[in-house]
Each structure stands twice: as C-alpha cells, then as structure tokens.
mmCIF file of C-alpha atoms in Angstrom:
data_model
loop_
_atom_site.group_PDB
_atom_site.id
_atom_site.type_symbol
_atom_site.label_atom_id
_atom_site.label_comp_id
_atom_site.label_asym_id
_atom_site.label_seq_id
_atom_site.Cartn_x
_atom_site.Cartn_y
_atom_site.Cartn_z
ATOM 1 C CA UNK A 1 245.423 -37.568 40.142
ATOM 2 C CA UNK A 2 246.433 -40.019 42.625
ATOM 3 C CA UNK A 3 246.771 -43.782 41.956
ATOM 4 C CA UNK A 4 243.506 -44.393 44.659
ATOM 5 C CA UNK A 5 242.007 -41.342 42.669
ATOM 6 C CA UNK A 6 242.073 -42.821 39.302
ATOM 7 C CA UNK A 7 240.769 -46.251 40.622
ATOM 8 C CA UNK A 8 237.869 -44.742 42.079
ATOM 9 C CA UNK A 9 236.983 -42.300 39.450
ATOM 10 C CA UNK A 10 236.848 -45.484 36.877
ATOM 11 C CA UNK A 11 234.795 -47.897 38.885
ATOM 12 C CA UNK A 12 232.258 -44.861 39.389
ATOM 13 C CA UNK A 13 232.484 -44.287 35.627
ATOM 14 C CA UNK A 14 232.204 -48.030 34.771
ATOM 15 C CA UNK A 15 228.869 -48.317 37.149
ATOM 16 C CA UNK A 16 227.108 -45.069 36.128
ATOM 17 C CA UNK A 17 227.368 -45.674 32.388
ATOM 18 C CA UNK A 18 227.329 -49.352 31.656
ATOM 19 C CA UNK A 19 225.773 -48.706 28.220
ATOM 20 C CA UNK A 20 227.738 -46.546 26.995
ATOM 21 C CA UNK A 21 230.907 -46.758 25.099
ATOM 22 C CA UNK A 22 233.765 -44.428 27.037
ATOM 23 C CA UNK A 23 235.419 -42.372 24.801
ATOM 24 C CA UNK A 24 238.497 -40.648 26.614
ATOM 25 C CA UNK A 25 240.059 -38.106 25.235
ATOM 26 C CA UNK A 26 243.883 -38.117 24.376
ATOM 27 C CA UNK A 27 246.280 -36.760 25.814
ATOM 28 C CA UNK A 28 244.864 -35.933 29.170
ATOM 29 C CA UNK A 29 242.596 -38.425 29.445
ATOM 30 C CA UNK A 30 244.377 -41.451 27.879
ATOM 31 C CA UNK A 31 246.444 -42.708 31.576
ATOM 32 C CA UNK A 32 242.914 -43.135 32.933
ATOM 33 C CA UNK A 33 241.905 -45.154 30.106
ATOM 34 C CA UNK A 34 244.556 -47.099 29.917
ATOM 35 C CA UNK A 35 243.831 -47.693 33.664
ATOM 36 C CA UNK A 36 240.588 -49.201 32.931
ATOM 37 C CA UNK A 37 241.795 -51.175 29.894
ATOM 38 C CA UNK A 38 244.584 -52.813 32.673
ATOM 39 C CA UNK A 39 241.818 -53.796 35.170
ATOM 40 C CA UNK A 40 239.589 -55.229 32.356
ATOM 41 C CA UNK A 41 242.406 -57.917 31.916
ATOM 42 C CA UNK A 42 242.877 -58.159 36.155
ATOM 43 C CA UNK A 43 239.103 -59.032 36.747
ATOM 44 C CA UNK A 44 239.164 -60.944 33.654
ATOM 45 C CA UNK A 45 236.325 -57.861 32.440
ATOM 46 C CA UNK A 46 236.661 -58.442 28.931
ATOM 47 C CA UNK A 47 233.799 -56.341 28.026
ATOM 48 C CA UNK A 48 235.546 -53.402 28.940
ATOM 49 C CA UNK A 49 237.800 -54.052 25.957
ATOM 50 C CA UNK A 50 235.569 -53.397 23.670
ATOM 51 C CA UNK A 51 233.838 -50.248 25.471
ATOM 52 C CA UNK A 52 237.057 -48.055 25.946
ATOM 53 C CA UNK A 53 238.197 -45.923 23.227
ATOM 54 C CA UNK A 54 240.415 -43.062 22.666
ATOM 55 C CA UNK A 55 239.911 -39.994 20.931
ATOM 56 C CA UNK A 56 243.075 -37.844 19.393
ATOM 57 C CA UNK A 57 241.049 -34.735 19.642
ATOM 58 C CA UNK A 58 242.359 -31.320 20.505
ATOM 59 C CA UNK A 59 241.906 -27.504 19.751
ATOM 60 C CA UNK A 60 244.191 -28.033 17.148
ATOM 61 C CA UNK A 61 241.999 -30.667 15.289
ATOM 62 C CA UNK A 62 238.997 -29.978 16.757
ATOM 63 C CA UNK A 63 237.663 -27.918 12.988
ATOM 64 C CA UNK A 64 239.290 -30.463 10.743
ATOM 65 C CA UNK A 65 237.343 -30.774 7.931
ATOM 66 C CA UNK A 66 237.926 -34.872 8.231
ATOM 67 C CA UNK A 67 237.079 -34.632 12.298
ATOM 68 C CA UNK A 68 233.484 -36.780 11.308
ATOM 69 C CA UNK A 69 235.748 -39.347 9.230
ATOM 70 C CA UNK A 70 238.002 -39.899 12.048
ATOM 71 C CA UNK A 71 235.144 -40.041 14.425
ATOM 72 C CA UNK A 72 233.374 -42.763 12.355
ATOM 73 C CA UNK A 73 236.065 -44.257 12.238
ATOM 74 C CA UNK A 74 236.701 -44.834 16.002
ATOM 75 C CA UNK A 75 232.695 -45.817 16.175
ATOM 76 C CA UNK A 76 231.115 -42.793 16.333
ATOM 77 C CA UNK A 77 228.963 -41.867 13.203
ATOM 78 C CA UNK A 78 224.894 -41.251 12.563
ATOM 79 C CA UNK A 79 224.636 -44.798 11.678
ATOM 80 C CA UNK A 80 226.345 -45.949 15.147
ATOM 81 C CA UNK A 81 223.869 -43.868 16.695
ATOM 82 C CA UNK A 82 220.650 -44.781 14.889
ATOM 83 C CA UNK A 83 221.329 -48.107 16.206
ATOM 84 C CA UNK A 84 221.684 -46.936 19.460
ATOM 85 C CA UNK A 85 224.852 -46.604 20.288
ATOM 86 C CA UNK A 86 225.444 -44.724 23.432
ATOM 87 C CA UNK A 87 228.854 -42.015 24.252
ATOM 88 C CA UNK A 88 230.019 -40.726 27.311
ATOM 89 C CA UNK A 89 232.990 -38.626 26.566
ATOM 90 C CA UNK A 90 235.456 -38.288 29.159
ATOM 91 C CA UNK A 91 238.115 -35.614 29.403
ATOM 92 C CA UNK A 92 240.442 -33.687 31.650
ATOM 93 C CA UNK A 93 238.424 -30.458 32.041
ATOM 94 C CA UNK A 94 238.075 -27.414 32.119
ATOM 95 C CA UNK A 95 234.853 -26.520 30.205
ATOM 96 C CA UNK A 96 234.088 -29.463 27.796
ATOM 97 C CA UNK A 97 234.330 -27.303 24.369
ATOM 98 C CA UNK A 98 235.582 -30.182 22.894
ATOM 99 C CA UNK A 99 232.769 -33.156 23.771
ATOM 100 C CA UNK A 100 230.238 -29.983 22.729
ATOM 101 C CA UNK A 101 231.885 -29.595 19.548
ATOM 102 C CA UNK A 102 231.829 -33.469 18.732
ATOM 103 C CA UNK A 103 228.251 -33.840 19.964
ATOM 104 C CA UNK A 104 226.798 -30.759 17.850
ATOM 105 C CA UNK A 105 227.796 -32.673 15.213
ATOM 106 C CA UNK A 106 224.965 -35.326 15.371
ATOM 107 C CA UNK A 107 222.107 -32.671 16.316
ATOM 108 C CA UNK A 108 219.639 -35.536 16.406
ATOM 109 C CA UNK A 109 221.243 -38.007 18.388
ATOM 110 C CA UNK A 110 222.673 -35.798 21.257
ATOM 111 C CA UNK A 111 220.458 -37.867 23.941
ATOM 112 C CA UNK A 112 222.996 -40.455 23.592
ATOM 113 C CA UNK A 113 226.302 -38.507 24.346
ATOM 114 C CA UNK A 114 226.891 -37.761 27.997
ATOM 115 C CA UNK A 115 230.160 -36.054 29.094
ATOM 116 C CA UNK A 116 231.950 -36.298 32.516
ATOM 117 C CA UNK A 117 234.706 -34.016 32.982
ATOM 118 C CA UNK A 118 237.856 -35.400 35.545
ATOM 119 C CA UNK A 119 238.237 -31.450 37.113
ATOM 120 C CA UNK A 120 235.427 -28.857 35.847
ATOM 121 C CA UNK A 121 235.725 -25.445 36.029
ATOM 122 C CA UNK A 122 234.399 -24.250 40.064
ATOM 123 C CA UNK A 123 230.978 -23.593 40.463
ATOM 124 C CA UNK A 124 231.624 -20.078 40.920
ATOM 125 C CA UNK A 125 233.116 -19.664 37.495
ATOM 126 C CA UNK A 126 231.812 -17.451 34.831
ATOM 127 C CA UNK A 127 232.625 -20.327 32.460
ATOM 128 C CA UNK A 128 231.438 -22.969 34.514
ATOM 129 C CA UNK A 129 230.073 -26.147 32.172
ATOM 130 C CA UNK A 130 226.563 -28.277 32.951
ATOM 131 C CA UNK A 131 229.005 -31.474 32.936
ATOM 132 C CA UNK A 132 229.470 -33.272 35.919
ATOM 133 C CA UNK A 133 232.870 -33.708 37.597
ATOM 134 C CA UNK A 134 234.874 -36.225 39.338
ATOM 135 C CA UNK A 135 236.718 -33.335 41.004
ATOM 136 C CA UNK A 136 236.226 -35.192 44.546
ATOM 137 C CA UNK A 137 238.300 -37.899 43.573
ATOM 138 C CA UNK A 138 241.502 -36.072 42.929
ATOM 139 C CA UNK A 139 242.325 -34.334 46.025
ATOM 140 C CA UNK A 140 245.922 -34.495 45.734
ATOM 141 C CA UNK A 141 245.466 -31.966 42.847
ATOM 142 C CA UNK A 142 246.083 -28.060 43.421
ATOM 143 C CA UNK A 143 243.438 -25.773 44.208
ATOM 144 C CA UNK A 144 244.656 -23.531 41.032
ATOM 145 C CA UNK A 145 246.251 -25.630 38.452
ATOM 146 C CA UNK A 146 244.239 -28.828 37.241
ATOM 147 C CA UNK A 147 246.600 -31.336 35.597
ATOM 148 C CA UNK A 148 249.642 -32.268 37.751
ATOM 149 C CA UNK A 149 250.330 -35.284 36.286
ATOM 150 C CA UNK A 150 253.639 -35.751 35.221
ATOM 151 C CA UNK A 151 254.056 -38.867 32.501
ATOM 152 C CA UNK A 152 257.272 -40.580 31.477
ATOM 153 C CA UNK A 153 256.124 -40.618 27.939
ATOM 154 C CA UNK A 154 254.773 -38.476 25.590
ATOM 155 C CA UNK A 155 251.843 -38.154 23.208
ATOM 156 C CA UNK A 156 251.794 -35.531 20.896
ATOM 157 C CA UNK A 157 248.352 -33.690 19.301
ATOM 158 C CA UNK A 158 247.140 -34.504 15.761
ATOM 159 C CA UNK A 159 247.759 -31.188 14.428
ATOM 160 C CA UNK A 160 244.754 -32.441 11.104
ATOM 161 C CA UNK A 161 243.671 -35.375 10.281
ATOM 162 C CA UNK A 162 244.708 -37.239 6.707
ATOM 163 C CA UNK A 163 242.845 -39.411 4.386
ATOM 164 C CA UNK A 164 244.620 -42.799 3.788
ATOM 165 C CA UNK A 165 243.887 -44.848 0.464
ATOM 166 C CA UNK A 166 245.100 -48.140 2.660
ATOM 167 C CA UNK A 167 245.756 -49.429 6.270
ATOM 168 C CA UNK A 168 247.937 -51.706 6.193
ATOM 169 C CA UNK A 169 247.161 -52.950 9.527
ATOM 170 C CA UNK A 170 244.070 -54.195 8.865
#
C-alpha cells in the first residue's frame, strides 16, 4: 500500500472507531500500526498510544491452547469486555478467519469486536467475508496478488505461545 494509502486508511480508521481499541494484526498489519503510533507523537495524539495494539496471531498460533492467555494479556479478556471495552481488529485480508476465531472466543461479548480488513476477498468471491474493506485506498496494489509490500525487516510468526513464571521487564 502506498505511503498516501496508509495515511488515509488510518485517519478513516481513527474517525470511524474512536472507542475502540485497534488491534492490528502482526505481521501484515503491524507497518500500518506503527504508522499510526508515529502520527500519535506528530499531532502530539497521545491517546492513540494507548489505543493501538498488536496482535502476534497467525494460522500457526491461531489453536494454541494459551491463545486466551496471550490475548488477556494484550487487553483482551471477558473481564475487559464486561467493562466495556470495545475491539476493532484490523488485518491484511483475505477472509478474516483469524478476527472470527478470536471473537468466537467471547460468545457473549461479540457486539464489541468489529473487524476491518485492509484488502477483502472481491465481492464476487465464493469466500467473500461480511467485513468491510479499505480496498479503495490501496490502488497501487495488483488486481491478483494482495500484499506487495516489501519491508526491510523481518518479523517472524509465533509458531505457540509459552507460559512464563516472570517478566522481567516489568
């Protein structure tokens, strides 16, 4: 996604959820946020510090029998949400089985999670999702192939999550 692109799709993000805590989804997801995080500081937004998040979620992790640890953890738990705390999930694409997964996991709170995909699967698609999609705002990307981006860095997936008896950086 373009430079423009990523500006745009955050300040729509920021203005259509401004309850909600963003939650974006590593790997894919995690240049936006970091995007967002860099023009909290610029327009001195400090709010925004505390709403953006990121998620280390994948199909590889996605079943890990600690996956509700880790996501209580990062803020998101049934006694989070019984206070009212609201989630918008925001990831990459294609068809959001991740968000669905994490959301089915508080049955009685799923009012409160929204998702918003960055490119959904077409219309037309067998497997299209009922998330919406900021599809518009990347039109540098290829009809056919969804994530050009091409980082310097790299993150890797959390293969399972682990139970620590400390943090030290606490």
């Amino acid at each position: 996604m373009s430079k423009s692109g990523q500006l745009k799709t955050l300040a729509m993000l920021i203005e259509m959820y401004p309850d909600h805590d963003l939650y974006f989804l590593d790997r894919d997801a995690r240049l936006l946020g970091q995007t967002g995080l860099l023009i909290g500081e610029i327009e001195k937004e400090h709010s925004l510090k505390n709403r953006i998040h990121f998620l280390n979620v994948s199909r590889k992790n996605i079943k890990d029998p600690l996956l509700n640890e880790y996501l209580k953890q990062e803020g998101i738990s049934t006694d989070s949400l019984a206070q009212g705390k609201k989630v918008l999930f925001i990831d990459t694409g294609f068809i959001g089985s991740l968000p669905r997964h994490m959301i089915s996991l508080f049955p009685k709170h799923k009012d409160q999670f929204n998702v918003h995909m960055i490119v959904a699967a077409a219309d037309d698609r067998e497997d299209r999702n009922p998330f919406p999609s900021t599809r518009v705002f990347g039109t540098e990307f290829s009809e056919t192939y969804p994530n050009q981006d091409i980082f310097d860095g790299y993150i890797d997936v959390v293969h399972q999550y682990a139970r620590l008896k400390y943090r030290d950086w606490e």
